[in-house]
CSV table of C-alpha atoms in Angstrom, one decimal:
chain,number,residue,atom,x,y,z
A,1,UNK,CA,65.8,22.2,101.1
A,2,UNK,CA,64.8,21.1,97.2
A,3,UNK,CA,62.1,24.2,97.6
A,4,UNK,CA,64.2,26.7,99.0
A,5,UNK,CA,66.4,26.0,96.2
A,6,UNK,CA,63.1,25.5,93.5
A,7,UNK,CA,61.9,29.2,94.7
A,8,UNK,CA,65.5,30.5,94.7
A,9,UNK,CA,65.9,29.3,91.1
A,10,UNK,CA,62.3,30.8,90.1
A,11,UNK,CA,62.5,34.0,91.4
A,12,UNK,CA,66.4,34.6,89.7
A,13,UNK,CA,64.3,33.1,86.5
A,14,UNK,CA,61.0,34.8,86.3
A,15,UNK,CA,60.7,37.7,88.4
A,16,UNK,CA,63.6,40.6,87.8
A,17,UNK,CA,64.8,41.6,91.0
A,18,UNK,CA,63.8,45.6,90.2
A,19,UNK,CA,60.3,44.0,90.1
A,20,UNK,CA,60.8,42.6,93.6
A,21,UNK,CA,62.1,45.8,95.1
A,22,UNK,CA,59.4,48.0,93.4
A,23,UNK,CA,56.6,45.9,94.8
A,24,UNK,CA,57.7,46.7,98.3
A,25,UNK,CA,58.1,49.9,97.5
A,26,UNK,CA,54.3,52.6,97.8
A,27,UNK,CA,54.0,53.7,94.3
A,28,UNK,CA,53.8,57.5,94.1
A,29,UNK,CA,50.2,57.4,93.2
A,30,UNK,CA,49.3,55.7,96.3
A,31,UNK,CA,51.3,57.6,98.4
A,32,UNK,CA,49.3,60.3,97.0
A,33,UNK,CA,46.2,59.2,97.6
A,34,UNK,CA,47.3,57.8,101.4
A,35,UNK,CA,48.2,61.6,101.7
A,36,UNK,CA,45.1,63.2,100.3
A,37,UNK,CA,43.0,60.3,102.4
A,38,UNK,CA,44.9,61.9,105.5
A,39,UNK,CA,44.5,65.4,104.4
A,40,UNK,CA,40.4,64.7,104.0
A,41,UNK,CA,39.9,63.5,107.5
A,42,UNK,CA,41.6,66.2,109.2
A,43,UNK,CA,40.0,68.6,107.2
A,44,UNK,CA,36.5,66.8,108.4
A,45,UNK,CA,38.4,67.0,111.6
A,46,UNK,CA,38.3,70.7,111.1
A,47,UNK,CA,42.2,70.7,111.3
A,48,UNK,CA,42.7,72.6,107.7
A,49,UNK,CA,46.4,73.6,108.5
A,50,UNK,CA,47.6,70.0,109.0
A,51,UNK,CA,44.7,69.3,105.9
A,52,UNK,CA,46.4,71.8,103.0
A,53,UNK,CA,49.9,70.8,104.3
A,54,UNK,CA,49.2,67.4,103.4
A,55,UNK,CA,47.3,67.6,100.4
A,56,UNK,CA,50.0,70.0,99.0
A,57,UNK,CA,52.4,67.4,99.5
A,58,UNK,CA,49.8,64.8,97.7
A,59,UNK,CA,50.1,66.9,94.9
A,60,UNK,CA,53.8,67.5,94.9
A,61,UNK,CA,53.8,63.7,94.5
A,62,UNK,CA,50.8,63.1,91.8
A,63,UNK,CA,50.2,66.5,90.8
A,64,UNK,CA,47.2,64.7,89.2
A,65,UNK,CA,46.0,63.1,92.2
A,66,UNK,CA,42.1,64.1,91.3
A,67,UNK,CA,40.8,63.5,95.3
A,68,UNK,CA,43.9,66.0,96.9
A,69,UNK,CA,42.8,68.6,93.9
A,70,UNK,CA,39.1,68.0,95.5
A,71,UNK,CA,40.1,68.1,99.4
A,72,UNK,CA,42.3,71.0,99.1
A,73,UNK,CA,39.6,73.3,97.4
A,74,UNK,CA,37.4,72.1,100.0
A,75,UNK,CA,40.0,73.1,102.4
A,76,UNK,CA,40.2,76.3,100.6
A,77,UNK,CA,36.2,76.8,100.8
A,78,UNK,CA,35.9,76.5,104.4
A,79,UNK,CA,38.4,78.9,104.8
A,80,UNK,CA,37.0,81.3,103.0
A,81,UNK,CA,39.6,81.3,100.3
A,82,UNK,CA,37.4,81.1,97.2
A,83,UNK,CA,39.3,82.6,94.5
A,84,UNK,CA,42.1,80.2,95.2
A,85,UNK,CA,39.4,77.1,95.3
A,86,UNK,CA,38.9,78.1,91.9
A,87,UNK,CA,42.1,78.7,90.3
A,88,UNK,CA,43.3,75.4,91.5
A,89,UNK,CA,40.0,73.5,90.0
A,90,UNK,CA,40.1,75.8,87.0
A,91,UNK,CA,43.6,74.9,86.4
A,92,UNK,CA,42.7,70.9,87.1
A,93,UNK,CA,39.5,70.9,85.3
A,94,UNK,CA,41.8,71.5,81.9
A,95,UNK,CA,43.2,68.8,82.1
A,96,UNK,CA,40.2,66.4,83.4
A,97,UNK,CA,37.5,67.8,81.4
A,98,UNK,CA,35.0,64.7,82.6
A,99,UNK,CA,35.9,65.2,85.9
A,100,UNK,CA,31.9,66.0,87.8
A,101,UNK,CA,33.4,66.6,91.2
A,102,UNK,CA,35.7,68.6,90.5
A,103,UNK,CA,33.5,71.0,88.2
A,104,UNK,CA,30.8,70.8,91.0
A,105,UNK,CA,33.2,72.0,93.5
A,106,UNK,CA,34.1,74.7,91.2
A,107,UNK,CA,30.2,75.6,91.1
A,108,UNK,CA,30.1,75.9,94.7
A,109,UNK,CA,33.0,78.2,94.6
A,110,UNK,CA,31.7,80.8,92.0
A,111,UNK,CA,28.3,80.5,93.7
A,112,UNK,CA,30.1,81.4,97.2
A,113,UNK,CA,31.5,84.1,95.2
A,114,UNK,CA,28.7,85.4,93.9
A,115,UNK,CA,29.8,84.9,90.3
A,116,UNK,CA,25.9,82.7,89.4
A,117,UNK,CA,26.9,83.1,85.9
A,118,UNK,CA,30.0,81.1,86.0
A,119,UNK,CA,28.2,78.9,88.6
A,120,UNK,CA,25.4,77.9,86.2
A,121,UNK,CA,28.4,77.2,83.4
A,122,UNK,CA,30.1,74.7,86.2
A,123,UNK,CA,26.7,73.1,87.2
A,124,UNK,CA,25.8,72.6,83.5
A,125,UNK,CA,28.8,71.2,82.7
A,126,UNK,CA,28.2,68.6,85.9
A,127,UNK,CA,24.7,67.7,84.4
A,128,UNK,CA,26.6,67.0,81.2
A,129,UNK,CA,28.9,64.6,82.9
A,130,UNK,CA,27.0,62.8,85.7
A,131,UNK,CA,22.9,63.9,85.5
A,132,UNK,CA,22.9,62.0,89.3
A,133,UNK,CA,25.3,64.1,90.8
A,134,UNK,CA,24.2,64.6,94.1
A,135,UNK,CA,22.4,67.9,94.7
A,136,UNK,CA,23.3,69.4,91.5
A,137,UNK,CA,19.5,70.3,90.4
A,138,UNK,CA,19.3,72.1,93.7
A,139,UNK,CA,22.3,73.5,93.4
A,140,UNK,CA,20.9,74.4,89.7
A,141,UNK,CA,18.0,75.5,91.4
A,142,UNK,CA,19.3,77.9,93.4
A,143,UNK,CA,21.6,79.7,90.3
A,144,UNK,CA,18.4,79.8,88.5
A,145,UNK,CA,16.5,82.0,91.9
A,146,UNK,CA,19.3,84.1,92.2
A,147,UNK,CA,19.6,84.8,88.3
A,148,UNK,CA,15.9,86.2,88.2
C-alpha cells in the first residue's frame, strides 16, 4: 500500500502526465520509418502497389524520412518510372546534401536513363561522401565505358 502511494506521489511529482501519454504514443518519426520498413519488404516482395502506397504515406508523416525517399525511388526504378526516381531524389538530395544513398540511387537513375553525364555528377558526389560505398567504382566504371 505505502508503494502504491510512494509511486503515485512520484509520478504526480516528477514525471508530467503529457510525458506519460506521449511515451505510449509512436512518435511520427517512427511511424515513418515502421511504414517505410513495410513499404521496403513488399517492394522486395515485388508488391510495388502496396510498396508506393505505403511509403507515400511514410512521407506524408516525415516528409524527411531519408529510407521511404530511398524505397520509393527504388519502387519507382523497378517500375520503370525513372524520371520520377529522380525528381523525388533531386528534390531530397537539397535538402540532405551528405546523404550517399540517396545520391547513388539518383546515379542509378540517370544511368537507367541514359543521362551518363549527370550519372558521373551523382557517383562523384557519392565518392565524395562515402569512398566505400558499395559498388560505386563499378558503377563509376561503367559511366566512364559508356562516356568513351
Amino acid at each position: 500500500m505505502i508503494g502504491r502511494i510512494f509511486f503515485s506521489v512520484f509520478l504526480t511529482l516528477f514525471i508530467p502526465w503529457s510525458a506519460v501519454s506521449d511515451m505510449a504514443k509512436p512518435s511520427s518519426q517512427n511511424k515513418a520509418l515502421t511504414l517505410s520498413e513495410e513499404g521496403g519488404k513488399a517492394a522486395d516482395a515485388k508488391d510495388f502497389i502496396t510498396a508506393e502506397k505505403k511509403l507515400k504515406l511514410a512521407l506524408s508523416i516525415d516528409k524527411n524520412c531519408v529510407p521511404a525517399v530511398f524505397n520509393l525511388a527504388g519502387v519507382f526504378m523497378a517500375t520503370n518510372r525513372h524520371e520520377d526516381a529522380i525528381e523525388l531524389l533531386k528534390k531530397h538530395i537539397n535538402t540532405k546534401k551528405s546523404n550517399a544513398g540517396l545520391s547513388y540511387r539518383l546515379g542509378e537513375a540517370y544511368l537507367a536513363t541514359k543521362k551518363n553525364a549527370e550519372a558521373e555528377e551523382a557517383f562523384l558526389k557519392v565518392l565524395e561522401i562515402d569512398p566505400r560505398y558499395p559498388k560505386l567504382y563499378q558503377r563509376l566504371a561503367t559511366v566512364f565505358l559508356l562516356e568513351n
